[in-house]
PDB file of C-alpha atoms in Angstrom:
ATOM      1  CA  UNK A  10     173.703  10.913  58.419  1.00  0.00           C
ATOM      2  CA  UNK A  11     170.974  11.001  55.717  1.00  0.00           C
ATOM      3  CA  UNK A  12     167.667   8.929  56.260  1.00  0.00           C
ATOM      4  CA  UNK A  13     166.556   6.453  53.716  1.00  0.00           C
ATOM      5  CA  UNK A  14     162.782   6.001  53.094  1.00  0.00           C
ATOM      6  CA  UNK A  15     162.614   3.503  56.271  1.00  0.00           C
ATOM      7  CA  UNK A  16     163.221   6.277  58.113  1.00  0.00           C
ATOM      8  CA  UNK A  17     166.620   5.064  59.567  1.00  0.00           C
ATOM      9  CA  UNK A  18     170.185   6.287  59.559  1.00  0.00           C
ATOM     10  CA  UNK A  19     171.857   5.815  56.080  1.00  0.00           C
ATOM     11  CA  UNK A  20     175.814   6.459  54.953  1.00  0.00           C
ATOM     12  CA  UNK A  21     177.276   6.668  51.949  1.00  0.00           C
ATOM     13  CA  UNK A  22     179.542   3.549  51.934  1.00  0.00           C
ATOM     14  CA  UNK A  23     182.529   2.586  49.525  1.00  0.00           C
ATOM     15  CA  UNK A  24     182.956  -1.456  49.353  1.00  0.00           C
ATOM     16  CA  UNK A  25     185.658  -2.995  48.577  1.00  0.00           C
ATOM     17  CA  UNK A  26     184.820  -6.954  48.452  1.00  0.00           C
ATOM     18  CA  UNK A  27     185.650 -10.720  47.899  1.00  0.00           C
ATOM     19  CA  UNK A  28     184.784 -13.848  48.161  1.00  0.00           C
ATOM     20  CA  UNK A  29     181.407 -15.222  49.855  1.00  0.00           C
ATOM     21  CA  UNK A  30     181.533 -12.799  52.233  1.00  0.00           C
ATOM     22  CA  UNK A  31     181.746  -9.964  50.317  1.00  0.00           C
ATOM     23  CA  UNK A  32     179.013 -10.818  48.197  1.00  0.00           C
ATOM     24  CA  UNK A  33     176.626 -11.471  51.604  1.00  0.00           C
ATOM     25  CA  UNK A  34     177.656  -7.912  52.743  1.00  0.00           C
ATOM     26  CA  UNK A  35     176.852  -6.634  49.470  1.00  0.00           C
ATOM     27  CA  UNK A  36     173.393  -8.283  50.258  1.00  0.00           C
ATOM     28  CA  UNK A  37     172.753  -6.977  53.155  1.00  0.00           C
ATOM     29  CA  UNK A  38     173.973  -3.237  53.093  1.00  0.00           C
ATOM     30  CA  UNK A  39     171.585  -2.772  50.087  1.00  0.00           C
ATOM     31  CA  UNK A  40     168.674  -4.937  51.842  1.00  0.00           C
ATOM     32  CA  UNK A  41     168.911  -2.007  54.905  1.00  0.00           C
ATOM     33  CA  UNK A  42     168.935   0.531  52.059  1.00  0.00           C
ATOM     34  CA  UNK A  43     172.238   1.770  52.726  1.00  0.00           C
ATOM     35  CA  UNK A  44     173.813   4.197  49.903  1.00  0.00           C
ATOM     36  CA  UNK A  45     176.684   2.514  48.193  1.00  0.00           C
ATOM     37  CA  UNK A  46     178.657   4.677  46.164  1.00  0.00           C
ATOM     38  CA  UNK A  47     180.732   1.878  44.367  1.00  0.00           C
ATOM     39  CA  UNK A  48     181.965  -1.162  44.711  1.00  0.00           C
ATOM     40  CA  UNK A  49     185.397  -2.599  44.062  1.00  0.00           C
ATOM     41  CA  UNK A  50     186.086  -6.354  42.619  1.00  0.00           C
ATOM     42  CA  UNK A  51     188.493  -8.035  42.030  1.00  0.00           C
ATOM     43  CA  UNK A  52     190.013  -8.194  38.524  1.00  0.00           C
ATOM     44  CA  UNK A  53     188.822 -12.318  37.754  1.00  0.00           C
ATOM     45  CA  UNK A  54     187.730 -14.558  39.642  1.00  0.00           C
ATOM     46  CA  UNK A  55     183.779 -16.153  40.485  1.00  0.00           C
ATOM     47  CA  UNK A  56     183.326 -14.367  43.336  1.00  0.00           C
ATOM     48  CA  UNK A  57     183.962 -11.136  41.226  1.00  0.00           C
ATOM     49  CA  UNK A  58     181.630 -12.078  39.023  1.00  0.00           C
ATOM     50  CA  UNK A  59     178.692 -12.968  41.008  1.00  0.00           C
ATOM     51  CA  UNK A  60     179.045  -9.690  42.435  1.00  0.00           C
ATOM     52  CA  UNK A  61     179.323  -7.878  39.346  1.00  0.00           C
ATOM     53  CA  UNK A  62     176.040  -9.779  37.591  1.00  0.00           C
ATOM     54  CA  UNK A  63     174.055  -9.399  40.766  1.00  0.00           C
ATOM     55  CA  UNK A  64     174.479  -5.767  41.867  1.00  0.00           C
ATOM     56  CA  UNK A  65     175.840  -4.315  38.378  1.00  0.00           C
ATOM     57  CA  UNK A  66     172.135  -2.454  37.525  1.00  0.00           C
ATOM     58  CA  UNK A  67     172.498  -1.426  41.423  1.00  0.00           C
ATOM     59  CA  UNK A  68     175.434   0.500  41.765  1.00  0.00           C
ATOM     60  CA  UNK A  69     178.651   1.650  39.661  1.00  0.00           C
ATOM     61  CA  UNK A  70     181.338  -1.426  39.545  1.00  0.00           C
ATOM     62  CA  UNK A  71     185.221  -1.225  39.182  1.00  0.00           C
ATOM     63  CA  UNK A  72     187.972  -3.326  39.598  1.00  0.00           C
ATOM     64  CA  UNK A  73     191.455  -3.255  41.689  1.00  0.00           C
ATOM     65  CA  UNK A  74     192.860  -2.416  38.819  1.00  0.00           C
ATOM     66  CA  UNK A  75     191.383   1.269  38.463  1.00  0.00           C
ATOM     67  CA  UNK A  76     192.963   2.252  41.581  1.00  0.00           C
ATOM     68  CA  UNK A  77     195.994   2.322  40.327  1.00  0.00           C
ATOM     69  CA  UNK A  78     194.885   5.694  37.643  1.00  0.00           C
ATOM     70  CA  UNK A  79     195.505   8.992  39.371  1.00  0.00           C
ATOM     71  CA  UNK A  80     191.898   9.967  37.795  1.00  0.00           C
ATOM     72  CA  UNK A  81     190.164   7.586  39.168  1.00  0.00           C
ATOM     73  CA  UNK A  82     191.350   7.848  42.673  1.00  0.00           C
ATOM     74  CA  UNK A  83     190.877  11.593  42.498  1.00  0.00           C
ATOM     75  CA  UNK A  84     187.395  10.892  41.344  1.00  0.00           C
ATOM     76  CA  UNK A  85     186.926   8.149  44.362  1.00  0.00           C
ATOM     77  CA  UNK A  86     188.569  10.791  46.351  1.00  0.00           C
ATOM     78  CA  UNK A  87     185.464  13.252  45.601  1.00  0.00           C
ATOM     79  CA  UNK A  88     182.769  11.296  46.479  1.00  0.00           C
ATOM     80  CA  UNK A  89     183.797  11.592  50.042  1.00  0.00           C
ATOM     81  CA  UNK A  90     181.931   8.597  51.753  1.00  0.00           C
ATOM     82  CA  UNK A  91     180.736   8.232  55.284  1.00  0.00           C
ATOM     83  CA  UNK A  92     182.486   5.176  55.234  1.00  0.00           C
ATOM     84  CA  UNK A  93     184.865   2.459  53.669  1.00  0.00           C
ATOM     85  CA  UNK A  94     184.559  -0.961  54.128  1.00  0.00           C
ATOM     86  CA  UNK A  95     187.091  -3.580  52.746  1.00  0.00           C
ATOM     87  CA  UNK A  96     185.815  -7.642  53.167  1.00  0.00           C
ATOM     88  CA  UNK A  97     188.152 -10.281  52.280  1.00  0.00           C
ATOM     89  CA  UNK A  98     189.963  -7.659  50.245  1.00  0.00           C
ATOM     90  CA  UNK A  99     193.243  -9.460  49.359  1.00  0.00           C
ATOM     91  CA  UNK A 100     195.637  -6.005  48.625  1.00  0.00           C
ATOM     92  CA  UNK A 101     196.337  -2.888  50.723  1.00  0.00           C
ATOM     93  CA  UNK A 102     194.956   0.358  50.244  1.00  0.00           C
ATOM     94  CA  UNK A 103     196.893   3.440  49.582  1.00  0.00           C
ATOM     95  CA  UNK A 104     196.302   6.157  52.859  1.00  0.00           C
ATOM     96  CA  UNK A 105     195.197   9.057  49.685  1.00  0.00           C
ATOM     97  CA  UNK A 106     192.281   6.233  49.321  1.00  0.00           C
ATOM     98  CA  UNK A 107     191.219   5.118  53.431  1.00  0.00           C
ATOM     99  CA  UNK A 108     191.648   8.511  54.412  1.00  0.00           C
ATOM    100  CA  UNK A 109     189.083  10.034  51.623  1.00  0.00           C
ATOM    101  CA  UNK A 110     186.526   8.317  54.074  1.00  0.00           C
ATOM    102  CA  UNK A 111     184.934  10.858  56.401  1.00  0.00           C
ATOM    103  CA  UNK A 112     185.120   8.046  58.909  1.00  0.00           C
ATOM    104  CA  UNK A 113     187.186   6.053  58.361  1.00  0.00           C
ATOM    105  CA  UNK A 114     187.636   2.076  56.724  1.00  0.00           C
ATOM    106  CA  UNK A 115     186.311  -0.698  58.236  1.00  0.00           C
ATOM    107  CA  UNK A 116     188.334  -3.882  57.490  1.00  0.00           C
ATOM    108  CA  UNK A 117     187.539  -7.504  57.890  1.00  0.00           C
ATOM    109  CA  UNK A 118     190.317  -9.891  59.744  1.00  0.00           C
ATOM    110  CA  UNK A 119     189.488 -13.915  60.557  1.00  0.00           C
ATOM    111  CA  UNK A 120     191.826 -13.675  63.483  1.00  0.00           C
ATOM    112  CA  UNK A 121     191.680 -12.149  67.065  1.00  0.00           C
ATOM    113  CA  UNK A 122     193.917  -9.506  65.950  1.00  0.00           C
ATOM    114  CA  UNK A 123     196.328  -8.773  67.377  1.00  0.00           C
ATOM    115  CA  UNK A 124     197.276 -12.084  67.219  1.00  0.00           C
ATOM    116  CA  UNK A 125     197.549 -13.683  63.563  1.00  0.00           C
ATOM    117  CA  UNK A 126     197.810 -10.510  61.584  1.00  0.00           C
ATOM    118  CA  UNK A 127     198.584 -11.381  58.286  1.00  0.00           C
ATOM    119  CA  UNK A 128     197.956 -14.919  55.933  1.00  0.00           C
ATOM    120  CA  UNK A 129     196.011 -18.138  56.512  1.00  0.00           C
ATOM    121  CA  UNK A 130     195.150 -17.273  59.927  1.00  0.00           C
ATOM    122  CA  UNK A 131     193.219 -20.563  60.455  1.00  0.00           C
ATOM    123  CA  UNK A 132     195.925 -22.358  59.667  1.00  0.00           C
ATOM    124  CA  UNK A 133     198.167 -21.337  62.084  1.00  0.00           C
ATOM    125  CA  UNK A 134     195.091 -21.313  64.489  1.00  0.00           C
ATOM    126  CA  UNK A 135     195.537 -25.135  63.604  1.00  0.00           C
ATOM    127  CA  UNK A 136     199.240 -25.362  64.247  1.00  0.00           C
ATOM    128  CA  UNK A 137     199.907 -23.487  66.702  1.00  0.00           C
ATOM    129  CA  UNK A 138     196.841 -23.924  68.999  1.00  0.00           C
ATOM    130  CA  UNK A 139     196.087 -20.339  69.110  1.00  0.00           C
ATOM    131  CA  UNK A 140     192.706 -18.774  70.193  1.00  0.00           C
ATOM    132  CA  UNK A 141     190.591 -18.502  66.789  1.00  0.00           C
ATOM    133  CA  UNK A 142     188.224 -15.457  66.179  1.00  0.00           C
ATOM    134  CA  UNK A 143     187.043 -12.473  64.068  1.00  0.00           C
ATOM    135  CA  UNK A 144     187.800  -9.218  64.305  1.00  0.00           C
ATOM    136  CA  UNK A 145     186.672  -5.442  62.492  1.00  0.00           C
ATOM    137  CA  UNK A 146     189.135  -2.987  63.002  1.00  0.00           C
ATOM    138  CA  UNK A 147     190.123   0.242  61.149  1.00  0.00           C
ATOM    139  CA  UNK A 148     192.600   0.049  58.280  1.00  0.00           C
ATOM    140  CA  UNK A 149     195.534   2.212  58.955  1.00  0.00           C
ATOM    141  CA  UNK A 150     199.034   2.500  56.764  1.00  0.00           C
ATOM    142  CA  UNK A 151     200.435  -1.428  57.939  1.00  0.00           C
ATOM    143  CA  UNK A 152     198.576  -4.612  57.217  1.00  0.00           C
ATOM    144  CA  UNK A 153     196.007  -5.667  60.201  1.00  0.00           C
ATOM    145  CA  UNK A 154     197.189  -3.116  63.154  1.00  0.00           C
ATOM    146  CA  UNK A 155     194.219  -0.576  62.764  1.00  0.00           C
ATOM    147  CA  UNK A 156     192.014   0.167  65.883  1.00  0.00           C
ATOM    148  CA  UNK A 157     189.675  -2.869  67.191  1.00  0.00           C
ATOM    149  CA  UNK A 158     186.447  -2.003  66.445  1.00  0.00           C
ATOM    150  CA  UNK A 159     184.842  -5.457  66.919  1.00  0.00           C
ATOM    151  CA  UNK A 160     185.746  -9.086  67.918  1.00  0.00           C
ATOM    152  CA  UNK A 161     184.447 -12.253  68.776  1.00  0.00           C
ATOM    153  CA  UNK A 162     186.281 -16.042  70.014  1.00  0.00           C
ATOM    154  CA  UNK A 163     185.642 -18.981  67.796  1.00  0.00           C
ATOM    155  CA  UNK A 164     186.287 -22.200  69.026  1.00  0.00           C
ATOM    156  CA  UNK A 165     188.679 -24.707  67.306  1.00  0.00           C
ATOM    157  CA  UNK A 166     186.855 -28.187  67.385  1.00  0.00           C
ATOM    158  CA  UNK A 167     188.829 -30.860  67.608  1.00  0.00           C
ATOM    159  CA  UNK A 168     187.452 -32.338  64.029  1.00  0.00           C
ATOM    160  CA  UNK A 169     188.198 -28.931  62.237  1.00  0.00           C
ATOM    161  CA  UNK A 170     189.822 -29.080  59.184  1.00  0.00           C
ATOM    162  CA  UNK A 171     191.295 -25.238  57.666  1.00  0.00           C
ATOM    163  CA  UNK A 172     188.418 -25.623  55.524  1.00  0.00           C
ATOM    164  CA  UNK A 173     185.879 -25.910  58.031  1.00  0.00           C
ATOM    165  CA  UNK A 174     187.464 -23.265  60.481  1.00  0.00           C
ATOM    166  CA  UNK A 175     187.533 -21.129  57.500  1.00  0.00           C
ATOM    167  CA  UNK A 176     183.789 -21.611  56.588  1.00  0.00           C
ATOM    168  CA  UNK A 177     183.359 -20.699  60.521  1.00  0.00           C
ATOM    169  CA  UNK A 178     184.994 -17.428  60.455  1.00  0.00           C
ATOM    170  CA  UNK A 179     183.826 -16.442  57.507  1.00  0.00           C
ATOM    171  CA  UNK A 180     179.970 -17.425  58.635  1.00  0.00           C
ATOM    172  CA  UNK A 181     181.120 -15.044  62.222  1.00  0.00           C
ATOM    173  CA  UNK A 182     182.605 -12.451  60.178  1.00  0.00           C
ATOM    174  CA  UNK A 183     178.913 -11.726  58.268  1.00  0.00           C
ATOM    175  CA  UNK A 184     177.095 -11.861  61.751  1.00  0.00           C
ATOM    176  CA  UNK A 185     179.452  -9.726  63.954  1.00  0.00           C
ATOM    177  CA  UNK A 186     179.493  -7.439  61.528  1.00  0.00           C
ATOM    178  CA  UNK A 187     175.392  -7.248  60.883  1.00  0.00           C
ATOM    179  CA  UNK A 188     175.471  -6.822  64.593  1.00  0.00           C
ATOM    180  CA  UNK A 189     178.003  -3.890  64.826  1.00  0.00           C
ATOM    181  CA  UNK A 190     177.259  -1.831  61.628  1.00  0.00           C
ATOM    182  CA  UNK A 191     174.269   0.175  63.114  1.00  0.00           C
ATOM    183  CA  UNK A 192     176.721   1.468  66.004  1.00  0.00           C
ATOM    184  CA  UNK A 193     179.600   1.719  64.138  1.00  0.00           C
ATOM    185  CA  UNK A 194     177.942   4.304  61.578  1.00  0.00           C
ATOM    186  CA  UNK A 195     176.305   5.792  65.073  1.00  0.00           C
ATOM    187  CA  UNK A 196     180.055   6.147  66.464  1.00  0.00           C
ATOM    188  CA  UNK A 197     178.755   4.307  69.695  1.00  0.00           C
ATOM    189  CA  UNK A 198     181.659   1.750  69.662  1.00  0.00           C
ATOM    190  CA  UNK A 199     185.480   3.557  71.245  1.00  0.00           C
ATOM    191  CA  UNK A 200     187.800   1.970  69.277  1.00  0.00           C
ATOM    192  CA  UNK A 201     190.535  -0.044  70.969  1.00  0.00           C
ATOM    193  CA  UNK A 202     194.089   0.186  70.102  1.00  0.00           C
ATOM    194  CA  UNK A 203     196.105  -2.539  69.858  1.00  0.00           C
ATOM    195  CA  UNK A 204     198.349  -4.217  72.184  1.00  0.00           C
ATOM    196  CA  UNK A 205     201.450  -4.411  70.092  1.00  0.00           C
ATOM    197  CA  UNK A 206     203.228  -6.764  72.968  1.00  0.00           C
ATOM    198  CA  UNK A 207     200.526  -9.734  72.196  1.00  0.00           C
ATOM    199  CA  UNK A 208     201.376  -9.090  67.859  1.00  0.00           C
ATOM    200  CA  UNK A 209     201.951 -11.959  66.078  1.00  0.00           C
ATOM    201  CA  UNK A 210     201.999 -12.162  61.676  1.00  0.00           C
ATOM    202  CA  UNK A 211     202.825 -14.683  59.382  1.00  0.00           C
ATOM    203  CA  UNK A 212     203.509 -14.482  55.829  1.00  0.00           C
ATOM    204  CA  UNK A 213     202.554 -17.062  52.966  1.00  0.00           C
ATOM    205  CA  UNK A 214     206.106 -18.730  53.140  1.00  0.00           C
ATOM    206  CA  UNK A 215     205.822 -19.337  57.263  1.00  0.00           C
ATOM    207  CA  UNK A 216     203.831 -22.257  56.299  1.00  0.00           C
ATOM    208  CA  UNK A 217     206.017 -25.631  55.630  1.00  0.00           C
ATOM    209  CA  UNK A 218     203.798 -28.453  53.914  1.00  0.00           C
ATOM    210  CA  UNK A 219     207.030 -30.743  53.340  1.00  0.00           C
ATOM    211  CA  UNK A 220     206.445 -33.932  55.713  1.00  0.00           C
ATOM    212  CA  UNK A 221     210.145 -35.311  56.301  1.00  0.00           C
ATOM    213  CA  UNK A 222     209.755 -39.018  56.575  1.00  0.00           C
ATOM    214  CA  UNK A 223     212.934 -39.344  58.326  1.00  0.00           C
ATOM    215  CA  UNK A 224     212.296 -37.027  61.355  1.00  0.00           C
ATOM    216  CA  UNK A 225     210.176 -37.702  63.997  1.00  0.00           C
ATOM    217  CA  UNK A 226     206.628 -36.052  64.905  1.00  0.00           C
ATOM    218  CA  UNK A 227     204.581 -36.598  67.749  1.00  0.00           C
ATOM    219  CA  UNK A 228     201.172 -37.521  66.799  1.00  0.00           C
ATOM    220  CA  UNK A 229     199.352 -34.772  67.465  1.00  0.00           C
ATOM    221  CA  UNK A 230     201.810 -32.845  65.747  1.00  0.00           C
ATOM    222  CA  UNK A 231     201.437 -34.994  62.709  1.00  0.00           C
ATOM    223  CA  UNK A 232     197.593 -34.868  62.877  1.00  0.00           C
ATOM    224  CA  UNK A 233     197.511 -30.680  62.979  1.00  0.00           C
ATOM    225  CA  UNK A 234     199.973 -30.986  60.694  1.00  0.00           C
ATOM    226  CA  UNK A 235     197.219 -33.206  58.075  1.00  0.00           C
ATOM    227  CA  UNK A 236     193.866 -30.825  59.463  1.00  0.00           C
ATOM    228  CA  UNK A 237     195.756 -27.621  59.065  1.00  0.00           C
ATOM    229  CA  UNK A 238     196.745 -28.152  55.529  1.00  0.00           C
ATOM    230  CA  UNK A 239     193.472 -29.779  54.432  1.00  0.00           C
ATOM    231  CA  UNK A 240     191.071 -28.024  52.396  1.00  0.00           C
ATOM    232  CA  UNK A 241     188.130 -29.582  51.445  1.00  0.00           C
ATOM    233  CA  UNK A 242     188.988 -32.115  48.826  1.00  0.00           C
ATOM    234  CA  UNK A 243     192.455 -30.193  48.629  1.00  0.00           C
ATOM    235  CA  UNK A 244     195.397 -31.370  50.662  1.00  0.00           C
ATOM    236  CA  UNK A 245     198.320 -29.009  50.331  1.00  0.00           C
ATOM    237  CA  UNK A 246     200.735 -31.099  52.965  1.00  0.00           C
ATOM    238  CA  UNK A 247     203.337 -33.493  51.523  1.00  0.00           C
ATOM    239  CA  UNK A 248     205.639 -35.750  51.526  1.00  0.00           C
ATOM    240  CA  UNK A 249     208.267 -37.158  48.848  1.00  0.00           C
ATOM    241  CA  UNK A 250     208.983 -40.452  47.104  1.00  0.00           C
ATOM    242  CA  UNK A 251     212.141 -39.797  44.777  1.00  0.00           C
ATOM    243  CA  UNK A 252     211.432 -36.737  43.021  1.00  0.00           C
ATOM    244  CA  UNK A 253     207.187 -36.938  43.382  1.00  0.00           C
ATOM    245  CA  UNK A 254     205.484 -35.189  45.957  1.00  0.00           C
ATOM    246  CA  UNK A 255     202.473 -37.149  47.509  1.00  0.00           C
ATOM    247  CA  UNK A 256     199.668 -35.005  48.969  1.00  0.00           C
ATOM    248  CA  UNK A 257     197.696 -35.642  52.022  1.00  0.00           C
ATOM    249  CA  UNK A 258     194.154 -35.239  52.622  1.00  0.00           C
ATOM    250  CA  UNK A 259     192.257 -36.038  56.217  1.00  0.00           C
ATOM    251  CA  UNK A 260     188.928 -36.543  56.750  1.00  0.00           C
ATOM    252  CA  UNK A 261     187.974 -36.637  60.132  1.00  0.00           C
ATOM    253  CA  UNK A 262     184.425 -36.909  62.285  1.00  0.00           C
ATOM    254  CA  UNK A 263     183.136 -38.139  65.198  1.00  0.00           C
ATOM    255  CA  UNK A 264     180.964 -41.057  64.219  1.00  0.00           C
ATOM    256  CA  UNK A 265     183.181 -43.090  62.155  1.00  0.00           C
ATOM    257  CA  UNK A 266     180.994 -42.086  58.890  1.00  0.00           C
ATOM    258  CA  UNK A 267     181.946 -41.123  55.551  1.00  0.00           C
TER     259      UNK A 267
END
C-alpha cells in the first residue's frame, strides 16, 4: 500500500455509487485521503448528480453506461486498483470488471446476508419478521452470495415504517463500513463464506401490495402489511373500489402525535 501525506496506508480504490450513501462514502474516502481512481454514477438521477457536481474537479466521473464499451473496460481494466467498492449500486458487475481489482470488490447489502439477498430487503424484514441488518461482503459472479466481510443486527422497532428501517440501514451501512475499511485494506478481517442452507432472495415481483377486501387478515398481518409498504409520504399497498386502486399510507408513533 502507498502512504498518503498523513502518513497512513492509502489504496487505489474504484467506486461505484448511489444514493445517500454513496455520496457519504464518497465523502469520507477522500476526507482520509484515499486515492480514487474513478467513480461510477448512475446514468440520471439526483443522487448522480450531487455526486458528479461535488467531486467532478476531484476525480474522473463516468456513468453505468460506459461499461458497457469494450474500450473503456479495457481501460478500467488497466488501472488495476487495490480495491473496488460498489454502494447501493443497483446493476451487477461483469467478473472481466470485479476481478481487475487486485483485491477484490467490496459490496454493500442492507440485509444479514445470507438471509434477504436480493430486493427491498426491509420490506420483507417487515413481513416476514426476519432479523434486520447490514452486511459488506465480496461481490462474486451471483447477486449477494460473495464472502462476509462485515455485518451488524439492526433492530426492527415496532413503529418502523420501510422508510424508516431503510433510513436505519442505510445510516449502519456508512458506520460499519467507516469502522471496517482500515482492516479490510490491511487484510486483517478472514472472510466468511456463506451458509447457503440459511439463503433466502426475493425478487421485485415477491412483493403483493393488492389488499383483498374479501379475505381475511389477522391484524397484525394487516398492520405489517400497511408499515411494510409505507414510504414516507408514499404508500404503495392497495386495495380496489371498481376499477380504482386506493393507496394506503400509516403513520404510526408512540405518543399519539402528529
Amino acid at each position: 500500500l502507498e502512504k498518503n501525506h498523513r502518513g497512513k496506508d492509502m489504496t487505489k480504490t474504484v467506486l461505484f455509487v448511489d444514493k445517500r450513501v454513496g455520496f457519504e462514502i464518497c465523502e469520507y474516502l477522500f476526507s482520509i485521503d484515499e486515492d480514487i481512481a474513478r467513480i461510477y454514477v448512475r446514468n440520471s438521477g439526483e443522487d448522480s448528480k450531487k455526486i458528479e457536481k461535488h467531486f467532478k474537479n476531484s476525480t474522473d466521473i463516468f456513468v453505468s453506461d460506459d461499461l458497457k464499451d469494450r474500450n473503456h473496460i479495457q481501460e478500467l481494466k488497466q488501472i488495476q486498483p487495490d480495491f473496488m467498492v460498489t454502494v447501493y449500486w443497483p446493476y451487477l458487475l461483469k467478473p472481466e470488471i470485479f476481478n481487475s481489482s487486485k483485491n477484490g470488490c467490496i459490496n454493500f447489502h442492507p440485509a444479514l446476508l445470507p438471509h434477504n439477498r436480493g430486493w427491498y430487503p426491509h420490506v420483507h424484514n417487515i413481513l416476514n419478521n426476519s432479523e434486520a441488518g447490514v452486511t459488506l461482503h465480496f461481490i462474486d459472479e451471483s447477486a449477494d452470495t460473495g464472502p462476509i466481510v462485515a455485518q451488524k443486527k439492526i433492530n426492527v422497532d415496532p413503529s418502523d415504517t420501510a422508510f424508516t428501517l431503510y433510513t436505519k440501514l442505510q445510516d449502519e451501512m456508512i458506520q460499519i463500513f467507516k469502522e471496517s475499511w482500515g482492516k479490510i485494506k490491511r487484510k486483517e478481517i478472514v472472510p466468511i463464506i456463506q451458509d447457503e442452507r440459511e439463503s433466502s432472495f426475493h425478487n421485485k415481483s415477491d412483493i403483493i401490495d393488492h389488499i383483498d377486501l374479501d379475505k381475511k387478515y389477522s391484524g397484525k398481518e394487516l398492520i405489517n402489511i400497511l408499515r411494510a409498504r409505507t414510504f414516507g409520504s408514499k404508500g404503495f399497498a392497495y386495495y380496489k373500489v371498481g376499477n380504482k386502486k386506493i393507496f394506503l399510507n400509516l403513520r404510526l408513533n408512540y405518543d399519539g402525535n402528529f
